[in-house]
Each structure stands twice: as structure tokens, then as C-alpha cells.
CSV table of N, CA and C in Angstrom, one decimal:
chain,number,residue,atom,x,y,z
A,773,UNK,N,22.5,-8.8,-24.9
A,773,UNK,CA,21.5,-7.9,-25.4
A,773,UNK,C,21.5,-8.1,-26.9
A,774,UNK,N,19.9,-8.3,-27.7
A,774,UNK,CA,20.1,-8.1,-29.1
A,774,UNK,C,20.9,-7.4,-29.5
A,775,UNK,N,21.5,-7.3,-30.8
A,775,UNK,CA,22.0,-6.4,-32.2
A,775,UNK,C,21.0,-5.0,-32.2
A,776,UNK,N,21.3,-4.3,-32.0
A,776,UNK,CA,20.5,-3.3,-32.6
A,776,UNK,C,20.7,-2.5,-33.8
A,777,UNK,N,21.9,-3.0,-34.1
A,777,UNK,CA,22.4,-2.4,-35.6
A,777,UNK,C,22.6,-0.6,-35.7
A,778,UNK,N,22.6,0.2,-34.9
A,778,UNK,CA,22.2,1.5,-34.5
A,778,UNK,C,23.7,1.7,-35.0
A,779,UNK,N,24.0,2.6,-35.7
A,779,UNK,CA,25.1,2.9,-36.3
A,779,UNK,C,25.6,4.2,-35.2
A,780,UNK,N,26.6,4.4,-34.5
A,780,UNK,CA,26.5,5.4,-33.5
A,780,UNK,C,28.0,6.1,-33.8
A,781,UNK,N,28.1,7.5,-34.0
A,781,UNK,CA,29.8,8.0,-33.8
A,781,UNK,C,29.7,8.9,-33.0
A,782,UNK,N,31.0,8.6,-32.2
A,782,UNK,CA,31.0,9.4,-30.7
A,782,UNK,C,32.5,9.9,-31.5
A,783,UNK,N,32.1,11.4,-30.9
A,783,UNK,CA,33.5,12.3,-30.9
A,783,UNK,C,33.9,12.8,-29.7
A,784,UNK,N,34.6,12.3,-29.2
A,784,UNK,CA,35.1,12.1,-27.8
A,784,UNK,C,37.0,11.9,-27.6
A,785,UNK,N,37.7,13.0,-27.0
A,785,UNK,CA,39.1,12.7,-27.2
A,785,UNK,C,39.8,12.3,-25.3
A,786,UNK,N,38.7,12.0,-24.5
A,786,UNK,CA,39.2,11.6,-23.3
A,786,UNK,C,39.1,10.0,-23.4
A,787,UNK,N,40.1,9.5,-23.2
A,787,UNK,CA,40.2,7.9,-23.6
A,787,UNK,C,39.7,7.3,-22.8
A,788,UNK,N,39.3,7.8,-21.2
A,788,UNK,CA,38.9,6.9,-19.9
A,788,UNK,C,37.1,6.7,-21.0
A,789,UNK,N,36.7,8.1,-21.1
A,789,UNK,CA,35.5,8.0,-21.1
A,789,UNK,C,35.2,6.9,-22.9
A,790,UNK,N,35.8,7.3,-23.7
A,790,UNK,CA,35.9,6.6,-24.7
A,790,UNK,C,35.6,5.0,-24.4
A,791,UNK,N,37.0,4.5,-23.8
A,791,UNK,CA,36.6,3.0,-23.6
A,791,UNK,C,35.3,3.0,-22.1
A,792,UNK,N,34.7,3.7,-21.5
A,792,UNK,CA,33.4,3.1,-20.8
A,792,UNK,C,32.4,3.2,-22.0
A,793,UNK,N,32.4,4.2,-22.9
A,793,UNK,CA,31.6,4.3,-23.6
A,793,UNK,C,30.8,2.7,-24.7
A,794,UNK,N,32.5,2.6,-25.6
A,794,UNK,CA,33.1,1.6,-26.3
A,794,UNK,C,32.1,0.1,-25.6
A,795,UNK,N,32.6,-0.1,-24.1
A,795,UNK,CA,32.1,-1.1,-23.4
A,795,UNK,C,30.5,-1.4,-23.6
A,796,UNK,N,30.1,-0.4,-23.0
A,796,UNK,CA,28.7,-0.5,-22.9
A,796,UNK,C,27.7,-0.2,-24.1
A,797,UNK,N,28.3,0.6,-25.2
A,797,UNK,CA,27.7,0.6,-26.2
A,797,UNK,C,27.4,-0.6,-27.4
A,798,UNK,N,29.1,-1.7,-27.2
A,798,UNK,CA,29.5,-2.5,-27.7
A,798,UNK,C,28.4,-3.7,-27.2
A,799,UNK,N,28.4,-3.9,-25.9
A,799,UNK,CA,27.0,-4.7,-25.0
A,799,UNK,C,25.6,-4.1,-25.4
A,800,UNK,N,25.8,-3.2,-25.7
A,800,UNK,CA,23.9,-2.6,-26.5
A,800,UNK,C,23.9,-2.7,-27.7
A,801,UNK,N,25.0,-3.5,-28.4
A,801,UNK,CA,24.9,-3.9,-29.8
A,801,UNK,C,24.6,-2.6,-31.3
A,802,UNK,N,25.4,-1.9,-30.3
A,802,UNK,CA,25.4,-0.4,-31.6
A,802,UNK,C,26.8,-0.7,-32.2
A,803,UNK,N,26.7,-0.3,-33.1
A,803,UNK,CA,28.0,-0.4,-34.5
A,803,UNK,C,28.5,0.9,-34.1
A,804,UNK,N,29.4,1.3,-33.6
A,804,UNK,CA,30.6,2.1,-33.2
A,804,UNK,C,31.8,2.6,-33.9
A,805,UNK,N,31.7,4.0,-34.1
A,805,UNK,CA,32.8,4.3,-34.5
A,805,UNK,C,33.1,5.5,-33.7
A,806,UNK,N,34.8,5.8,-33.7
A,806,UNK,CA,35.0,6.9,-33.0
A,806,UNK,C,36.2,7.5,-33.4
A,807,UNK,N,36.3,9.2,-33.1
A,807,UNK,CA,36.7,9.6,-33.4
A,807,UNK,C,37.7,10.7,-32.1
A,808,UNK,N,38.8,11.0,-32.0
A,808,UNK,CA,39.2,12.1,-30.7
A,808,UNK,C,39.7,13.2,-31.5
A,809,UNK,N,39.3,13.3,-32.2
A,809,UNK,CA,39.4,14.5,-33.0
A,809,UNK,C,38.9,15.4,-33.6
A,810,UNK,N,38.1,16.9,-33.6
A,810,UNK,CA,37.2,17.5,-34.1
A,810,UNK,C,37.5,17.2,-35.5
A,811,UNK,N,38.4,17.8,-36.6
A,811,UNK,CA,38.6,17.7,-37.6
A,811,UNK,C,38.4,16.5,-38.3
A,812,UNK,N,38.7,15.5,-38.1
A,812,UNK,CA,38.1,14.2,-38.5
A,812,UNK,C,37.4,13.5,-38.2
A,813,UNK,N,37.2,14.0,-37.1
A,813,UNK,CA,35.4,13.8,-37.2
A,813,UNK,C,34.2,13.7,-37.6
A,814,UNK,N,34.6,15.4,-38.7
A,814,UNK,CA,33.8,16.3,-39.0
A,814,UNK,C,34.1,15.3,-40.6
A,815,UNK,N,35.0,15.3,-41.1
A,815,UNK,CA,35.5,14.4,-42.2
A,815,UNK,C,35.1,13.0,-41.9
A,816,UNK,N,34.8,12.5,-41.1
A,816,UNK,CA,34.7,11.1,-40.9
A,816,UNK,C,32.6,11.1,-40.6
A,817,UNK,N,32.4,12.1,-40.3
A,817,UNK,CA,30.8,12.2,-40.3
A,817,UNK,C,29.8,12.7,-41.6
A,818,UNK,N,31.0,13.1,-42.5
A,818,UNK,CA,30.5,13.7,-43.8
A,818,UNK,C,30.5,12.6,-44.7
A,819,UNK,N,31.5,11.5,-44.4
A,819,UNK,CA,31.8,10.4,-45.5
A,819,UNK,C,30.6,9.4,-45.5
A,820,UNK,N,30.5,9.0,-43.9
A,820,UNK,CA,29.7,8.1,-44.0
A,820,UNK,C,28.2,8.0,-42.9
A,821,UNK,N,27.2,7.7,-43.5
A,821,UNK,CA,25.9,8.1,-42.8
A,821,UNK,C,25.5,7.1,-41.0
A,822,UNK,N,25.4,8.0,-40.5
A,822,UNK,CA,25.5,7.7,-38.9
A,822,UNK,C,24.0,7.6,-38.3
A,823,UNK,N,23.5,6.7,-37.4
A,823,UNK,CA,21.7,7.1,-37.2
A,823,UNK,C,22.0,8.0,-35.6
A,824,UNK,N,23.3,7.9,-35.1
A,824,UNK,CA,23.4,9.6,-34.3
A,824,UNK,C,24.4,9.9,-34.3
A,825,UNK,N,24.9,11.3,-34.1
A,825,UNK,CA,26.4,11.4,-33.6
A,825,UNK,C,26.3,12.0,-32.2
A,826,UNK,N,27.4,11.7,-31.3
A,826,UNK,CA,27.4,12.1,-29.9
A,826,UNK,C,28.7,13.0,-30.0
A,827,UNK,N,28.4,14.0,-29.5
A,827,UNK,CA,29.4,15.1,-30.3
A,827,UNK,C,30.3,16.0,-29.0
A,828,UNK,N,31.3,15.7,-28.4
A,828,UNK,CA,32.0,16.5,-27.1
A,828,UNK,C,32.4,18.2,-27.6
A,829,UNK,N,31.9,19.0,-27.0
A,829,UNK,CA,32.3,20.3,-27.3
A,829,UNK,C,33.5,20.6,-27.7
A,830,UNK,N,34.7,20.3,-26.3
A,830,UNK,CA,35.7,20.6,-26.3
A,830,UNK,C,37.1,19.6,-27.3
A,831,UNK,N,37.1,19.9,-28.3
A,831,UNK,CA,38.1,18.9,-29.1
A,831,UNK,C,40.0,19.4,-29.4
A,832,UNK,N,40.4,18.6,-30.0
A,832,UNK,CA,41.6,19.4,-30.8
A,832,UNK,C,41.2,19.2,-32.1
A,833,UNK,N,42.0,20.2,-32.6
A,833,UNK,CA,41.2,20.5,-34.4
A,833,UNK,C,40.2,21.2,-34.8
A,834,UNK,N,39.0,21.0,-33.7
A,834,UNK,CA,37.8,21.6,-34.2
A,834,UNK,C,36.5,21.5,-32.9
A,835,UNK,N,36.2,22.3,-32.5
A,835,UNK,CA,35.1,22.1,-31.6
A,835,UNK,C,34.1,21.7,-32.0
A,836,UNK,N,33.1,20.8,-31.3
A,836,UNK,CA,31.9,20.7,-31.2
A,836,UNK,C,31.0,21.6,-31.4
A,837,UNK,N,31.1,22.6,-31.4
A,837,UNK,CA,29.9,23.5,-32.0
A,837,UNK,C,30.5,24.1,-33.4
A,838,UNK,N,31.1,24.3,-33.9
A,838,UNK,CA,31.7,23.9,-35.4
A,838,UNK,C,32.1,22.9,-35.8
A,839,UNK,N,31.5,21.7,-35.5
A,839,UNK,CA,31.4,20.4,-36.1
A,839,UNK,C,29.6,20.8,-36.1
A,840,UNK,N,29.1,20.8,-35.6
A,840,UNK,CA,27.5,20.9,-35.6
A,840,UNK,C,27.1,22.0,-36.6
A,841,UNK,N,27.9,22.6,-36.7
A,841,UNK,CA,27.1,24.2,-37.7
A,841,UNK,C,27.2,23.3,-39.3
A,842,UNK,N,28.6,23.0,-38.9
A,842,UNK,CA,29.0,22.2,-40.7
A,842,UNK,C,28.0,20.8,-40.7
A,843,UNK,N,27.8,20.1,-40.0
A,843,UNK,CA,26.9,19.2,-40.1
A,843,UNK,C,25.2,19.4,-40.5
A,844,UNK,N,25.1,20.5,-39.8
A,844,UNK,CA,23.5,21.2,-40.4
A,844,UNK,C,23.4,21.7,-41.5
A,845,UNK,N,24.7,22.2,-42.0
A,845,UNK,CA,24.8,22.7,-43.1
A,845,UNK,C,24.7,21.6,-44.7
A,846,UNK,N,25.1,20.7,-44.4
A,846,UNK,CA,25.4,19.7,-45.2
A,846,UNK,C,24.1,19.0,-45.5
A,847,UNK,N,23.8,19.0,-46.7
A,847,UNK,CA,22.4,17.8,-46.9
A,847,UNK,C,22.0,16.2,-46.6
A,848,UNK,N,23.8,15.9,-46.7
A,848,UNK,CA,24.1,14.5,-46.5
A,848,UNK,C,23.4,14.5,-44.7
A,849,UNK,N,24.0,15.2,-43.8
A,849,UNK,CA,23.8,15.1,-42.1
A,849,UNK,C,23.0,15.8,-41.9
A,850,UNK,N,22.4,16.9,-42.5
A,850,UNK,CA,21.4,17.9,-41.7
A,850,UNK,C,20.4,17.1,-40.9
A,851,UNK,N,20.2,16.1,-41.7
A,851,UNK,CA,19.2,15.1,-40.5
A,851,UNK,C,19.3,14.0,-39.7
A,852,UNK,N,20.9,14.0,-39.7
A,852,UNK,CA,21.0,13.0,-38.5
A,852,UNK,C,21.1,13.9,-37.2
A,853,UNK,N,20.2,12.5,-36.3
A,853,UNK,CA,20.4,13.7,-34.4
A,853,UNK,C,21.8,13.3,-34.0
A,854,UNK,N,22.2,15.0,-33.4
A,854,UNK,CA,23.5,14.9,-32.5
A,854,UNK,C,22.9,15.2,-31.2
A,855,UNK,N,23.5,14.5,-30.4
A,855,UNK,CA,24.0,15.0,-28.8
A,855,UNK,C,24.8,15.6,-28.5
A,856,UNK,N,25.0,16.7,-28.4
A,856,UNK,CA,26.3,17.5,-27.6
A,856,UNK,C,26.0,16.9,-26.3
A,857,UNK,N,27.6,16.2,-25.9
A,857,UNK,CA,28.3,15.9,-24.4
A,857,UNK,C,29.3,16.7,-23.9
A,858,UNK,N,29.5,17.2,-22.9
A,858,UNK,CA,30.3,18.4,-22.5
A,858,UNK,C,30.1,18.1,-20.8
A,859,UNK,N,31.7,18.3,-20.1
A,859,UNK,CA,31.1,18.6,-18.9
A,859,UNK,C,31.1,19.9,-18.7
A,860,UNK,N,30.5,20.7,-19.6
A,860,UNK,CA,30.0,22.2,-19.3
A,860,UNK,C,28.4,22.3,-19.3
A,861,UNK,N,28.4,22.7,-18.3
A,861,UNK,CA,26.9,22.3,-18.2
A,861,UNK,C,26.1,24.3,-18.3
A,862,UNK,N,27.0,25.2,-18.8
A,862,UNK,CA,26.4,26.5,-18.4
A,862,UNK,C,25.0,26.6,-19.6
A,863,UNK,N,24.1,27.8,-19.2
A,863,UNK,CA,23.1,28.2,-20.1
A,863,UNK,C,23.3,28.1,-21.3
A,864,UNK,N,24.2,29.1,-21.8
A,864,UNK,CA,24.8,29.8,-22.8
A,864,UNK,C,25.3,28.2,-24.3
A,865,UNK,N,26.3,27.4,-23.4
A,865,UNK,CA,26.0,26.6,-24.1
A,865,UNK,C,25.0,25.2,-24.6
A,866,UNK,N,24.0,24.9,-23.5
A,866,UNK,CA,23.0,24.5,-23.7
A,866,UNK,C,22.2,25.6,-24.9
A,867,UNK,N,22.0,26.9,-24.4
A,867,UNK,CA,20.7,27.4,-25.8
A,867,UNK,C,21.7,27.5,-26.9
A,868,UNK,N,22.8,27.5,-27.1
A,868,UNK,CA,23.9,27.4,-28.3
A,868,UNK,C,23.2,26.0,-29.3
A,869,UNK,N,23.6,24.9,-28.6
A,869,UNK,CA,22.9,23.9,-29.1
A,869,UNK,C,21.6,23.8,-29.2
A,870,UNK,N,20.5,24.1,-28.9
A,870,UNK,CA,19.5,24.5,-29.5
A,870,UNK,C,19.7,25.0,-30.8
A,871,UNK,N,20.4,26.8,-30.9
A,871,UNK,CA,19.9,27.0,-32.2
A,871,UNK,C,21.2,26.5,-33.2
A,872,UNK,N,21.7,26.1,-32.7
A,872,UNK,CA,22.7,25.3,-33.8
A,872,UNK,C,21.9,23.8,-34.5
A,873,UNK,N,20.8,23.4,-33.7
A,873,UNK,CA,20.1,22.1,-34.5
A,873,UNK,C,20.1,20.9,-33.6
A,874,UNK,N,21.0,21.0,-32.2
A,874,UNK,CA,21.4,19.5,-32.1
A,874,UNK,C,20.1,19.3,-31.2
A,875,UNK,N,20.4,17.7,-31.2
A,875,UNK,CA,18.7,17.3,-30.5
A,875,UNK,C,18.6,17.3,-29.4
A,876,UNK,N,20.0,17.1,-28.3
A,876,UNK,CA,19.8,17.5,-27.1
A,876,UNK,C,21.2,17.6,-26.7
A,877,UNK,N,21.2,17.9,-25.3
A,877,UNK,CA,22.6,18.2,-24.8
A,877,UNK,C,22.9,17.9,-23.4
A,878,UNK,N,23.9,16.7,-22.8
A,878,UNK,CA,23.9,15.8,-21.5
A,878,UNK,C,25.3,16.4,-21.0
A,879,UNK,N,25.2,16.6,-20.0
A,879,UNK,CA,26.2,17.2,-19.2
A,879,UNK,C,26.8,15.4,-18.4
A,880,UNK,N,28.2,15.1,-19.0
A,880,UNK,CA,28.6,14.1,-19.1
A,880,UNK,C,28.4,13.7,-17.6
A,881,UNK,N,28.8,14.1,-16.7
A,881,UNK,CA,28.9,13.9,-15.5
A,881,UNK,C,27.6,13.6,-14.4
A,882,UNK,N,26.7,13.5,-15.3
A,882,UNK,CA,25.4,13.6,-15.0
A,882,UNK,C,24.6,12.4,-15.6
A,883,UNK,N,25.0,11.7,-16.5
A,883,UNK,CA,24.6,10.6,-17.3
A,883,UNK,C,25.6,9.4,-17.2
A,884,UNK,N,25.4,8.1,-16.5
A,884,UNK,CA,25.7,7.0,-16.6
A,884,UNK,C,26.0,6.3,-18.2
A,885,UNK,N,26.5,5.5,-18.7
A,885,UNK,CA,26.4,4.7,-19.8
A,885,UNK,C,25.4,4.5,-19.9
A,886,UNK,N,24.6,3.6,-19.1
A,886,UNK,CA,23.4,3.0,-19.5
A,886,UNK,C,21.8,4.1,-19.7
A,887,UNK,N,22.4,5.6,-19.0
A,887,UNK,CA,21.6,6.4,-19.4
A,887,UNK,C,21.5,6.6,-21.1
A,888,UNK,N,22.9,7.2,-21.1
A,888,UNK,CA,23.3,7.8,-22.6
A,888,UNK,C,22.7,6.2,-23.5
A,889,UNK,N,23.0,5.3,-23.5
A,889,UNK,CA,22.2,4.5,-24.4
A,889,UNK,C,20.4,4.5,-23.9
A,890,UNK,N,19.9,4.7,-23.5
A,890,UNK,CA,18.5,4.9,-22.9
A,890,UNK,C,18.0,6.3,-23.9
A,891,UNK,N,19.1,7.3,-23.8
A,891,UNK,CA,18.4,8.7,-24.7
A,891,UNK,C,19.2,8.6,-25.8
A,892,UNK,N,19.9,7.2,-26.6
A,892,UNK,CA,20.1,7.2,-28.1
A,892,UNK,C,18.9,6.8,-28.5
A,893,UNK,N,18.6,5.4,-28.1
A,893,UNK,CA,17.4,5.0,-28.4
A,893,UNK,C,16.1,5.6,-28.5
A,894,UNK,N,16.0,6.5,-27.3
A,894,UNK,CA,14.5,7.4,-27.4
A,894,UNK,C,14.8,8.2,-28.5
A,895,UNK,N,16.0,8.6,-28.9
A,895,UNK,CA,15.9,9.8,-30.0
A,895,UNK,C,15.8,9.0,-31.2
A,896,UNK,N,16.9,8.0,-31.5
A,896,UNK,CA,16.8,7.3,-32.9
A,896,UNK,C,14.7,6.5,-32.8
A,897,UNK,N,14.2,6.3,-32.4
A,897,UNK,CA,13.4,5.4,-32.0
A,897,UNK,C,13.4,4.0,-32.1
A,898,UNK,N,14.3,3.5,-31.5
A,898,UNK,CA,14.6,2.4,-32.1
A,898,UNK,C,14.4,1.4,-29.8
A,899,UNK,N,13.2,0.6,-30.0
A,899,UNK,CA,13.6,-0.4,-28.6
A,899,UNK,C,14.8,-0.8,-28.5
């Protein structure tokens, strides 16, 4: 598959899903970085400019939905799109992400790799 040059940071601290991710993202030619850690994440998303972040609710250090609040807050990220990934799929936290900013929200267990690169692309707009 071309380069697509898509600069992508996944915050994700379950290593099975990490490396399927790694795989298949690495084969769709996105530039990858990662992080299993809320807190440095959050420090590693501030430093440097991402065209998405894929953001897991549940972390150590710092959850996903306080990585998102500080990220909207910031001028540097307010405009990069996140995906919240979670396998929590309740209401509550779907309309959470809503009004916190993020662009959408995939209930992991529900989305293949080759989905999740299918809805980076439609979001970044990039073939």
C-alpha cells in the first residue's frame, strides 16, 4: 500500500491490541506513534502535531476523557480529530465525547483494523 504519510498517535495501554494496531497501520503507511499511558500521552500530543489521535478511555495516569478536555483546550490540538476507542460502548459515554469535541467514538470490539484505518482516512480526508 502507498505512504500515506498520515501522522497517527494511538493511546492505547493493552499491548495485544497495540501491536494488531502497529501491524496494520504500519501496512497503510501511517507514521505511528504510541503511547500506553494517559499522562504522556497527553505530554507527547502537546509537543508534537498529529493529523489524528486515537484516544482509549481507560488509561493509567490519566483517562481519556481528561486527555480530550486538555487537548480542546490547547490551541496547538484544539484542531486535531480524536477518536475515542473504548470497549465501553454505554450512552453516557458516547454523548460525553460529543460534548468534549472528539470526532467520533468506536467501540473497539466492533471495529476490525482495517475498519479503524477506513474511519482515519474519512475523517482526516485523505484516500
Amino acid at each position: 500500500m502507498p505512504k500515506t504519510n498520515l501522522k497517527v498517535f494511538l493511546v492505547e495501554d493493552d499491548p495485544t491490541l497495540v501491536e494488531m494496531y502497529k501491524v496494520k497501520f504500519t501496512e497503510s503507511g501511517f507514521d505511528l506513534t504510541v503511547s500506553g499511558n494517559g499522562s504522556e500521552g497527553l505530554e507527547i500530543a502537546l509537543k508534537q502535531p498529529f493529523d489524528i489521535i486515537l484516544l482509549d478511555i481507560i488509561l493509567p495516569g490519566m483517562d481519556g476523557f481528561a486527555i480530550l478536555q486538555e487537548l480542546k483546550k490547547n490551541a496547538k490540538t484544539k484542531a486535531t480529530p480524536v477518536v475515542m476507542m473504548s470497549n465501553l460502548g454505554q450512552e453516557a459515554d458516547i454523548s460525553r465525547r460529543k460534548e468534549l469535541g472528539a470526532n467520533d467514538y468506536l467501540v473497539k470490539a466492533s471495529f476490525t483494523p482495517s475498519q479503524v484505518v477506513e474511519k482515519i482516512l474519512s475523517i482526516v480526508g485523505k484516500p
